[in-house]
mmCIF file of C-alpha atoms in Angstrom:
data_model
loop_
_atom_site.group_PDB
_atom_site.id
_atom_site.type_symbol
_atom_site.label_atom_id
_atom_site.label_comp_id
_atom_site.label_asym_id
_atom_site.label_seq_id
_atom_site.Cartn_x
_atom_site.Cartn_y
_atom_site.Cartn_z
ATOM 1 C CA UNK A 1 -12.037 5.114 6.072
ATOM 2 C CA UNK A 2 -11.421 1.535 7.365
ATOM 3 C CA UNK A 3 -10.221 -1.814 6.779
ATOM 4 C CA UNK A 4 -12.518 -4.640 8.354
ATOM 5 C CA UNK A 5 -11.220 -7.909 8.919
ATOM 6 C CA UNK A 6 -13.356 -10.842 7.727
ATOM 7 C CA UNK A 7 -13.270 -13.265 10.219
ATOM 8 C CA UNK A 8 -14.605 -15.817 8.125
ATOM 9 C CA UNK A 9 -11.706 -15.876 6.647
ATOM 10 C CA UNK A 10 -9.784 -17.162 9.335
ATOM 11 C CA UNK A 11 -10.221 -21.125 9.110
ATOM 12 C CA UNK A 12 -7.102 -22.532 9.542
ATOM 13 C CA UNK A 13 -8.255 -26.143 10.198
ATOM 14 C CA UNK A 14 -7.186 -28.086 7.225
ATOM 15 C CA UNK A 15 -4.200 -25.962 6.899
ATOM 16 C CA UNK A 16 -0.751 -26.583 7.353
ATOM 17 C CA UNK A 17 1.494 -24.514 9.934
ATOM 18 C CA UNK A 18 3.444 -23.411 7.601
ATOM 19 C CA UNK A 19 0.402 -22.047 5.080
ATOM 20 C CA UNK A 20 -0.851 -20.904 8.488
ATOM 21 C CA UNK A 21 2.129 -18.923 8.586
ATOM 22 C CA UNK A 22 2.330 -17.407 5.354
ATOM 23 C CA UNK A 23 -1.736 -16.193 5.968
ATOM 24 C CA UNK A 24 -0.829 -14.591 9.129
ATOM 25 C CA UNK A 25 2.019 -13.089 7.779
ATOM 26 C CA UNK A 26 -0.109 -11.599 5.352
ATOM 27 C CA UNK A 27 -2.226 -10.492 7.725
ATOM 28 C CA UNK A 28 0.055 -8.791 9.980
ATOM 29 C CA UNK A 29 2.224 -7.167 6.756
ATOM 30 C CA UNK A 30 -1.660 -5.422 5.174
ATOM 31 C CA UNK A 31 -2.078 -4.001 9.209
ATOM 32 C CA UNK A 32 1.322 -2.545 9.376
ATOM 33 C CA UNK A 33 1.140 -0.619 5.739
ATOM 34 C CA UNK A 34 -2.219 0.598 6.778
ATOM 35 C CA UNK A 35 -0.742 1.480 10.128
ATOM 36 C CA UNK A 36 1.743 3.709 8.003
ATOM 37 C CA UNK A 37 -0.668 5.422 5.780
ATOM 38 C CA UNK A 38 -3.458 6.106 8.834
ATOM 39 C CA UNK A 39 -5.887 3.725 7.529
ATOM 40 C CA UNK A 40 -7.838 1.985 10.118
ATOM 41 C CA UNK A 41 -7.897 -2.109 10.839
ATOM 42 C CA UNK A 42 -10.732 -2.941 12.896
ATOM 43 C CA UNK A 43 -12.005 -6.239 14.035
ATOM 44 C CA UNK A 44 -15.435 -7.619 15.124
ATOM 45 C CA UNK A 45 -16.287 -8.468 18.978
ATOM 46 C CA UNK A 46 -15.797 -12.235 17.979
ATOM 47 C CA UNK A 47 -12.351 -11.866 16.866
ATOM 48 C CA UNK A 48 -9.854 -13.027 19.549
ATOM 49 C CA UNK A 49 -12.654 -15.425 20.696
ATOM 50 C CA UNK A 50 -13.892 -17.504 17.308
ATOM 51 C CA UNK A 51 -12.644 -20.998 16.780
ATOM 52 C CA UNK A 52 -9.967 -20.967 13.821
ATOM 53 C CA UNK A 53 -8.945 -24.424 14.057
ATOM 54 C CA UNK A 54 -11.244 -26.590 15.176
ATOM 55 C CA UNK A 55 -12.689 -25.395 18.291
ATOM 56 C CA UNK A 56 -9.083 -23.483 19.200
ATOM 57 C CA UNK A 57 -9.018 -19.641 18.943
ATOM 58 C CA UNK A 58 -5.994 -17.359 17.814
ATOM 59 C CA UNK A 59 -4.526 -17.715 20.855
ATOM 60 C CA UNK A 60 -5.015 -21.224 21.406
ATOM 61 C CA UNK A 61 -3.152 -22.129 18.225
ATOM 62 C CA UNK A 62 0.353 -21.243 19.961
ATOM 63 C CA UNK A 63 -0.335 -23.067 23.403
ATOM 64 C CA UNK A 64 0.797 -26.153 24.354
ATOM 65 C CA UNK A 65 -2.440 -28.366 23.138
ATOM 66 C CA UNK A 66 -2.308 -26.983 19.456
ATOM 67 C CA UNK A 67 -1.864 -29.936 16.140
ATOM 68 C CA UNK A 68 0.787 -26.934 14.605
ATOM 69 C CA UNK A 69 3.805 -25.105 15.857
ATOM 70 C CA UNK A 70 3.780 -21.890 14.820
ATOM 71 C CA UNK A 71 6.881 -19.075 14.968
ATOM 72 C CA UNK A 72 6.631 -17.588 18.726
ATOM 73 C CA UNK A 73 7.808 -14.420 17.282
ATOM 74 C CA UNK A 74 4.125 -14.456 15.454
ATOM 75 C CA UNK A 75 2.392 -14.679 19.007
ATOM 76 C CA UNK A 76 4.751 -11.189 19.629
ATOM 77 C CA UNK A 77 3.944 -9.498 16.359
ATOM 78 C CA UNK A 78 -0.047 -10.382 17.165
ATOM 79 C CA UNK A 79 -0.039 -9.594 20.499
ATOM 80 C CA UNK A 80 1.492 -6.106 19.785
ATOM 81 C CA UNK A 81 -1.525 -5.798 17.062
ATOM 82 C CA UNK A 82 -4.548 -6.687 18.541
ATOM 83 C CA UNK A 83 -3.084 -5.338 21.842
ATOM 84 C CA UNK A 84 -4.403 -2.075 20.263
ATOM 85 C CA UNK A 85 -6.824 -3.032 17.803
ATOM 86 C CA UNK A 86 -9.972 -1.201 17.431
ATOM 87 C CA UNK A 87 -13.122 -3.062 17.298
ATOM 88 C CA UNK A 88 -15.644 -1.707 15.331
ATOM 89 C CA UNK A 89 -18.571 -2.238 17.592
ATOM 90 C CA UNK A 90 -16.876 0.833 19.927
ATOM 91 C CA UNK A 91 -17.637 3.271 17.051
ATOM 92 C CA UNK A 92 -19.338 6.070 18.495
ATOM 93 C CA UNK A 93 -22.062 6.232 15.578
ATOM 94 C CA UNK A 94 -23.089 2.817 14.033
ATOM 95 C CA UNK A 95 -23.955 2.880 10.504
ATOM 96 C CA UNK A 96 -27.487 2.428 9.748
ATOM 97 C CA UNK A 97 -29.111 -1.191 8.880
ATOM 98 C CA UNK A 98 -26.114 -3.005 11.197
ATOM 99 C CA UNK A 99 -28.569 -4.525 13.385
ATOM 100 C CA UNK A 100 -29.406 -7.147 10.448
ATOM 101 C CA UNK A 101 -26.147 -9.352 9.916
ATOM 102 C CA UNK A 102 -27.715 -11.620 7.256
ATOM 103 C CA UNK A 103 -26.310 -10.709 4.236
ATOM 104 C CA UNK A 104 -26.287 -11.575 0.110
ATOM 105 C CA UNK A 105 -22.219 -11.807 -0.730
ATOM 106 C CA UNK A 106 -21.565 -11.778 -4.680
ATOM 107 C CA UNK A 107 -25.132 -13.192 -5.224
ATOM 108 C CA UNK A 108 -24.831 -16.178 -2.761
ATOM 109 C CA UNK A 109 -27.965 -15.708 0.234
ATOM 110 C CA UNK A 110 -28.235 -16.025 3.449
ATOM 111 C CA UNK A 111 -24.637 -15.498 5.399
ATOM 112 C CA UNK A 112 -24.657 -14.109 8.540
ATOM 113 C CA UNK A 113 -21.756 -12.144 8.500
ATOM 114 C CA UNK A 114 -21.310 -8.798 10.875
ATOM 115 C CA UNK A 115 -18.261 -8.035 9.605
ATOM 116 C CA UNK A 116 -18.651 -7.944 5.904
ATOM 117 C CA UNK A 117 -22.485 -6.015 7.161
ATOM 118 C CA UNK A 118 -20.393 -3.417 8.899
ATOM 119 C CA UNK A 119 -18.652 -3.079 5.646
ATOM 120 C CA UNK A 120 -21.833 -3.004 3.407
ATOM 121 C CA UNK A 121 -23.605 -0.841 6.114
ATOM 122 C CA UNK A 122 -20.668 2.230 5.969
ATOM 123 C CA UNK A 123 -20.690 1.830 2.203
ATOM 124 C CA UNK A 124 -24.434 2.647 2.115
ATOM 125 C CA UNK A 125 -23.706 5.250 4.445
ATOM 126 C CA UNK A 126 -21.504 6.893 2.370
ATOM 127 C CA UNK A 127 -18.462 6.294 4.122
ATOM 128 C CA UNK A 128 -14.779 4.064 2.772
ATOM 129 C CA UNK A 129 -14.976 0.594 4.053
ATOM 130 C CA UNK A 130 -13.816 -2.211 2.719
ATOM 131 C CA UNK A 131 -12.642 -5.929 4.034
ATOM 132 C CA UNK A 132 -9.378 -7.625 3.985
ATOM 133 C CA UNK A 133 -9.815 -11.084 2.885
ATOM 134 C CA UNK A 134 -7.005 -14.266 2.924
ATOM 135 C CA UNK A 135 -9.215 -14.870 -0.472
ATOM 136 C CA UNK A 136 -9.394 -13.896 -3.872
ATOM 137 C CA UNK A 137 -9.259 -9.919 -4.094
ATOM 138 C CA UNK A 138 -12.535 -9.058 -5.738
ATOM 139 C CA UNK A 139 -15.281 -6.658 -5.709
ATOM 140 C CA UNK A 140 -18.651 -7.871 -4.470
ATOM 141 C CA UNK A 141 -22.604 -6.947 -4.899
ATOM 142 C CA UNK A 142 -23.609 -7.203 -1.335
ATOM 143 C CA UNK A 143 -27.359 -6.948 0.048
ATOM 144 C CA UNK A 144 -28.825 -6.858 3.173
ATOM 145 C CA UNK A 145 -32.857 -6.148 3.909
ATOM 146 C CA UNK A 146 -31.377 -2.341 4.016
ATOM 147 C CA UNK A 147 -30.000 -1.969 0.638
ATOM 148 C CA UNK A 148 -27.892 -3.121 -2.539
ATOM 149 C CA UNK A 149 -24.045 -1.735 -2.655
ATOM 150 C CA UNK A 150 -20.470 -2.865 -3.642
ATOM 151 C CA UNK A 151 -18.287 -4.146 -1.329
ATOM 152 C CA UNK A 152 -14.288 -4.301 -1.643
ATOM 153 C CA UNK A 153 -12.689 -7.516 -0.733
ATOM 154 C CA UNK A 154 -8.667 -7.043 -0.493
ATOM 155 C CA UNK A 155 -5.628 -9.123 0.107
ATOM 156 C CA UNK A 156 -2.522 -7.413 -1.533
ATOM 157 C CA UNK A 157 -0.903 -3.950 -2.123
ATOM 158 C CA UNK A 158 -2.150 -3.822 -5.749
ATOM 159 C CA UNK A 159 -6.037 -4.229 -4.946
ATOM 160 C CA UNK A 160 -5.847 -2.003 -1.783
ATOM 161 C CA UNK A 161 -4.888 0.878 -3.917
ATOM 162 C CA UNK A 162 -7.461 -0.242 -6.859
ATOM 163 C CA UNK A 163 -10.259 0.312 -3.726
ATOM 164 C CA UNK A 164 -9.024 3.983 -2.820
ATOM 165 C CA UNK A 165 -8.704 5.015 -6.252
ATOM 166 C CA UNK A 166 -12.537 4.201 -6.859
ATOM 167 C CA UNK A 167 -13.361 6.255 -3.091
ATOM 168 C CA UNK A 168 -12.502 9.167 -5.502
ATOM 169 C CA UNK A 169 -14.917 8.380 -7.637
ATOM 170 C CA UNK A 170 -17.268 6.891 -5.057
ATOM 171 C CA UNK A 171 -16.669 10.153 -2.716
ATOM 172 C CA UNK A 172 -17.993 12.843 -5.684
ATOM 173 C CA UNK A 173 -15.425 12.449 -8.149
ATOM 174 C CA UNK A 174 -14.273 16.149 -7.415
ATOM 175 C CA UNK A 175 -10.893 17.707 -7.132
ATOM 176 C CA UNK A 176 -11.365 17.931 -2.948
ATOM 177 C CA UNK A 177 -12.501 13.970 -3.260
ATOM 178 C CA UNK A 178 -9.032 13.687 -5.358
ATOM 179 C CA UNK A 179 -7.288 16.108 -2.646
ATOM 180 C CA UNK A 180 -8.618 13.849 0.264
ATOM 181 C CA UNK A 181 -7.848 10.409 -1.184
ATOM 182 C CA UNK A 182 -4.431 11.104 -2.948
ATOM 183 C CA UNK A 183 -1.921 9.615 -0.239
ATOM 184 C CA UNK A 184 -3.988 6.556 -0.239
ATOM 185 C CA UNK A 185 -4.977 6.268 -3.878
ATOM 186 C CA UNK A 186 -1.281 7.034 -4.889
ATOM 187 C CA UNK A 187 1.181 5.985 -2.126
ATOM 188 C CA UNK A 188 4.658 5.713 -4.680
ATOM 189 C CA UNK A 189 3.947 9.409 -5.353
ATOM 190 C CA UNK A 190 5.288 12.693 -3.563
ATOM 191 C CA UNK A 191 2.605 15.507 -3.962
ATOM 192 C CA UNK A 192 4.259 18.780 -3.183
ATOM 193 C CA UNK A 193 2.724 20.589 -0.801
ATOM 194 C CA UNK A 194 -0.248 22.727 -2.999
ATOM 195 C CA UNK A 195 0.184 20.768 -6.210
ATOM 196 C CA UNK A 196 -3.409 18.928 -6.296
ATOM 197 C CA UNK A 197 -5.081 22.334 -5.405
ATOM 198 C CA UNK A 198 -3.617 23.775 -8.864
ATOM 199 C CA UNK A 199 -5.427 20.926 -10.733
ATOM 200 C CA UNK A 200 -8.304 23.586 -10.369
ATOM 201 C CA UNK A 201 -6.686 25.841 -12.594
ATOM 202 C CA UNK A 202 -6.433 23.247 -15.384
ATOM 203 C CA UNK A 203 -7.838 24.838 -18.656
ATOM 204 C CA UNK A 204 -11.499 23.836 -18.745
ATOM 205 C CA UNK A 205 -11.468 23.461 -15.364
ATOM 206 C CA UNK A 206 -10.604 20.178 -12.912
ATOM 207 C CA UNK A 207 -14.186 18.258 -13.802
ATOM 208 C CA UNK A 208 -13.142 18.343 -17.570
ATOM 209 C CA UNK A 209 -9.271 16.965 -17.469
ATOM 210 C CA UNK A 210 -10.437 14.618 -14.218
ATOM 211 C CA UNK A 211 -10.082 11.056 -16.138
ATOM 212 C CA UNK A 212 -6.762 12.435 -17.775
ATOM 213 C CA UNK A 213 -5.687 13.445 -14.285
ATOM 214 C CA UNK A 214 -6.648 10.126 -12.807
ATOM 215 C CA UNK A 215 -5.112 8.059 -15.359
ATOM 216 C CA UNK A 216 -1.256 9.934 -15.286
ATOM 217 C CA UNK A 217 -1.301 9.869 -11.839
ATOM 218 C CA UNK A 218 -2.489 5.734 -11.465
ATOM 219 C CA UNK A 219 0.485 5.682 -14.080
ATOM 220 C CA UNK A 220 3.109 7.137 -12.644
ATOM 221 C CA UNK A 221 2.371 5.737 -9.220
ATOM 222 C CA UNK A 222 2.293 2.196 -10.686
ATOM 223 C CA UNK A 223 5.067 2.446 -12.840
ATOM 224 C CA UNK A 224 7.190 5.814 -12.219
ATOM 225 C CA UNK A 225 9.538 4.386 -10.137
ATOM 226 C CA UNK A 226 10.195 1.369 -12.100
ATOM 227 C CA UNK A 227 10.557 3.609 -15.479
ATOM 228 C CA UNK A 228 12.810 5.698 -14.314
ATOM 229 C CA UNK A 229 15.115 3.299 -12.701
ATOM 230 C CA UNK A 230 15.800 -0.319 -14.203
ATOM 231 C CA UNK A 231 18.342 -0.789 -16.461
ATOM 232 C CA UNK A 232 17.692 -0.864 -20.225
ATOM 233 C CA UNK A 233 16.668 -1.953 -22.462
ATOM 234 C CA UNK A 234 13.038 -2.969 -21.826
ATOM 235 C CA UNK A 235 10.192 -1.262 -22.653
ATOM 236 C CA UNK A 236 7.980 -3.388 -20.626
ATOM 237 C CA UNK A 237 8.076 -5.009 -16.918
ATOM 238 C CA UNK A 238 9.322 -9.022 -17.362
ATOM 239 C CA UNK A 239 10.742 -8.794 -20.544
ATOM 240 C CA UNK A 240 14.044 -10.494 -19.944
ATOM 241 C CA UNK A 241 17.460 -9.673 -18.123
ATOM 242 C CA UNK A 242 19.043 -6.388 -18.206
ATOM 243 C CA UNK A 243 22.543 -6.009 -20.360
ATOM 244 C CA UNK A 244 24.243 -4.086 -17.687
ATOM 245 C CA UNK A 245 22.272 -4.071 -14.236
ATOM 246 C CA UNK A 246 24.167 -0.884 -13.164
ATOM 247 C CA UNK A 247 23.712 1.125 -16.720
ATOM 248 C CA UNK A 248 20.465 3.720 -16.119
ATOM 249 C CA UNK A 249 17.922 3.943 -19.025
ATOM 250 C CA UNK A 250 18.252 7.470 -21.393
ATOM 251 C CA UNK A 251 15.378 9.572 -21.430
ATOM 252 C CA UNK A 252 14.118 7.917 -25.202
ATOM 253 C CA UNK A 253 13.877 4.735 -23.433
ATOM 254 C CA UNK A 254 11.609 6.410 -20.232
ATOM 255 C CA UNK A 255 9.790 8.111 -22.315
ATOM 256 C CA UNK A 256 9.270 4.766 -24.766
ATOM 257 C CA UNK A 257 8.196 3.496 -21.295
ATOM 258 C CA UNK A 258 5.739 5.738 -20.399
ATOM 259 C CA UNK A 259 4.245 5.827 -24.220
ATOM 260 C CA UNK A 260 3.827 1.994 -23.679
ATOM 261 C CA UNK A 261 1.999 2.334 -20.358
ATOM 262 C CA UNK A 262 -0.257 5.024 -22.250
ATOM 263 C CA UNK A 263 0.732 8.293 -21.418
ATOM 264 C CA UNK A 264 2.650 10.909 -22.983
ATOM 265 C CA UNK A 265 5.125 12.028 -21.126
ATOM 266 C CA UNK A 266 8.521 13.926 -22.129
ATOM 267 C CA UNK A 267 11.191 16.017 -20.612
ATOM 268 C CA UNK A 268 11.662 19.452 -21.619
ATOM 269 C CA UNK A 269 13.914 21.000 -24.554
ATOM 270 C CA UNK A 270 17.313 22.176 -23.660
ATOM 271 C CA UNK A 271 16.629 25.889 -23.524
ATOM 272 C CA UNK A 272 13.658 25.980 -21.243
ATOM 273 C CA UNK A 273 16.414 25.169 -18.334
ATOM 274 C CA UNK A 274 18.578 27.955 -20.205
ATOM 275 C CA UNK A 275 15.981 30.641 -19.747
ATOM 276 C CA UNK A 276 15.727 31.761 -16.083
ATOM 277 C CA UNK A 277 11.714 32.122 -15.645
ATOM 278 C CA UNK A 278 10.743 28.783 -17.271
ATOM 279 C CA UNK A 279 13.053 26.593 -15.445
ATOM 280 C CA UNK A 280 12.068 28.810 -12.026
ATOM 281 C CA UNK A 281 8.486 28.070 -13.206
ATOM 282 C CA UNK A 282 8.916 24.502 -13.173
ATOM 283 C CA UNK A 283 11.291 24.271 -9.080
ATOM 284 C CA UNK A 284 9.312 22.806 -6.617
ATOM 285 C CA UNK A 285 11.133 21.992 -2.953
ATOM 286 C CA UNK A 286 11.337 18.226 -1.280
ATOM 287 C CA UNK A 287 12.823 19.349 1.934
ATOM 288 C CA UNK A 288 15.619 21.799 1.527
ATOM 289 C CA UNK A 289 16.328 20.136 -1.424
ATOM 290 C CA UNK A 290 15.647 22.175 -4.659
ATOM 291 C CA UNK A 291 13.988 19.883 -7.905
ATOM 292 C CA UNK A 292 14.213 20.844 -11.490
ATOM 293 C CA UNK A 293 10.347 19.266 -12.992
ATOM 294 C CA UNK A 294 10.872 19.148 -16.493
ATOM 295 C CA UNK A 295 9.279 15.640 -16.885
ATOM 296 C CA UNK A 296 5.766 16.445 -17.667
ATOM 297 C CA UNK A 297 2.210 14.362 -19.052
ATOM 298 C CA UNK A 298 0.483 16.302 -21.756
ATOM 299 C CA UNK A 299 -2.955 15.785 -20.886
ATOM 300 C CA UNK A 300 -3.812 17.609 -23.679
ATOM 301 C CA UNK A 301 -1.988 18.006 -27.261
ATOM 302 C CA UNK A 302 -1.395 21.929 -26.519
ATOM 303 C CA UNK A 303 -2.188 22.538 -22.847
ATOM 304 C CA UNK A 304 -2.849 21.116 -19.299
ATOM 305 C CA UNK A 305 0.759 19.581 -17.720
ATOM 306 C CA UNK A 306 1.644 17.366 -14.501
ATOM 307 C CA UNK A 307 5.332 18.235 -14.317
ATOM 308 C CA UNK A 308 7.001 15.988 -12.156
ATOM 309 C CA UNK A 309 10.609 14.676 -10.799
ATOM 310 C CA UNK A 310 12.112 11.162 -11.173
ATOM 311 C CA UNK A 311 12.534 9.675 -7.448
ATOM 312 C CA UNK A 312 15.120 11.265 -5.246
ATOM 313 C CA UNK A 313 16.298 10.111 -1.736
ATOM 314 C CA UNK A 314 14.065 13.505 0.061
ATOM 315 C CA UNK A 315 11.218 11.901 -1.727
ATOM 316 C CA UNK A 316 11.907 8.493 -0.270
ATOM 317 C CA UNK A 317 12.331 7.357 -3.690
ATOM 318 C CA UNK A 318 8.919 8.550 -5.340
ATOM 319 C CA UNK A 319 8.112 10.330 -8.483
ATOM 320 C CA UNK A 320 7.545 14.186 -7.167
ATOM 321 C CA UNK A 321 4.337 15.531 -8.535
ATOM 322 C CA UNK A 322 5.830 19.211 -8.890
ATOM 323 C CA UNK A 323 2.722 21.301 -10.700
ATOM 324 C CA UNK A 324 -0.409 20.361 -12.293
ATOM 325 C CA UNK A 325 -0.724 23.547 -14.569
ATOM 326 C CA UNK A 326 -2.827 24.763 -18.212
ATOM 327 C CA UNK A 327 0.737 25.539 -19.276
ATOM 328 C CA UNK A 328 3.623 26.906 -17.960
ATOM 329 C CA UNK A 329 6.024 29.600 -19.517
ATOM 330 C CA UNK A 330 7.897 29.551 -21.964
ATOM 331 C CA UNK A 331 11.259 30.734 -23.523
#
């Protein structure tokens, strides 16, 4: 699972330093989340070397002969990346059809591009690639002499997570593709250790509740956070002010929230946290620290649950994905 940069991308010459600035930035921000989550950034063998202004290279933009002054403290933070960057070339096994670099990029012929190809090439090969572009975040039909596939083009947070959610699809669409991608696919969410195996034990099975799965989970990690934590009394991101920007919303208005963002999610009653086996049922640990799930999505009018946890410091400030059960006991 990788990252390639586009070098195209990089043409700086009738840019300003400061919009220089703010791509680079951008640049260096997408490499150090990826560097968090063990995602891979690689770069082509042309990378430190192609002309990006003019006929000056990366490097050459902060020496003494460049048109624009750029932040030394940018020359650090690049040096420190591609210091250590991994090129893809060095890959031990090279996908097959890379040899051809012409490729078709959403329907336009005839660009010789070996980065996007190395892309295209691991996507045909059945492995997660995808590029990081200073462009438009889109999804492309690419084509080379070797085949036809769909190629990822990303530039923010939002769009990087869109492109692992569809690896679980892309990957077999199974509960161990779900498993494998989650961290990536879901990064504002804290699975407890086990959880996602349990989806297996769903009534009807994983394969049947999957797009019900898929959809609570894209929810809460988009929106979980925010639901559970600004001020009332919005129902919906960007609708005005809060009242009181210290007063916490009441569970009606989270669960108005959720309804909104369409899913149906609730707490429990009362006396399920009264009865000793159903609020034990529905504990889950975050460190030492011990969680009480009784938020849950009903995937189903009468069975099939995600419980989970509003965020909590151990959880560095995710929703905690507790259980993924048919239906847990009752009082």
């Amino acid at each position: 699972m990788m990252f390639v940069i586009n070098g195209a991308d990089w043409d700086f010459a009738t840019l300003t330093a400061d919009q220089i600035e703010k791509l680079l930035d951008q640049a260096l921000s997408f490499v150090d989340v990826s560097r968090s989550r063990g995602e891979d950034v690689v770069i082509g063998d042309d990378f430190q070397t192609r002309a990006m202004h003019g006929t000056l290279s990366i490097w050459d933009l902060f020496g003494s002969q460049s048109p624009v002054h750029l932040r030394r403290e940018l020359l650090q933070e690049l040096t420190a990346w591609l210091a250590t960057a991994r090129r893809y070339a060095d890959a031990p096994d090279w996908p097959d059809g890379i040899d051809d670099s012409m490729i078709s990029i959403g329907g336009v012929p005839g660009l010789d591009n070996p980065d996007v190809t190395w892309a295209h090439c691991c996507m045909l090969a059945g492995q997660s690639a995808a590029c990081f572009t200073f462009g438009e975040s889109v999804v492309a039909e690419t084509k080379t002499g070797f085949g036809t596939t769909r190629v990822h083009f990303v530039a923010d947070e939002t769009n990087r997570t869109r492109f692992w959610r569809e690896m679980i699809v892309f990957h077999g669409d199974s509960l161990e593709s779900l498993i494998r991608h989650a961290s990536h696919a879901y990064p504002r969410l804290y699975f407890v250790e086990g959880t996602l195996q349990h989806a297996g034990q769903l009534g009807g099975g994983y394969i049947a509740s999957k797009s019900s799965v898929q959809r609570a989970l894209s929810t809460l990690d988009d929106w979980g956070e925010w639901a559970f934590t600004w001020p009332p009394p919005s129902l919906r991101p960007n609708e005005g002010e809060p009242l009181n920007a210290n007063e916490r919303p009441n569970n009606q208005v989270v669960r108005d929230r959720f309804t909104g963002f369409g899913i149906d999610a609730a707490p429990e009653n009362p006396n399920v946290r009264n009865h000793l086996a159903s609020r034990q049922a529905r504990e889950a640990f975050v460190g030492t620290r011990r969680l009480y799930c009784e938020w849950h999505v009903k995937l189903e009018p009468h069975r099939n649950r995600i419980h989970f946890h509003p965020p909590v410091l151990e959880s560095d400030q995710k929703v905690v994905i507790g259980m993924i059960h048919e239906h847990l006991p009752l009082p």
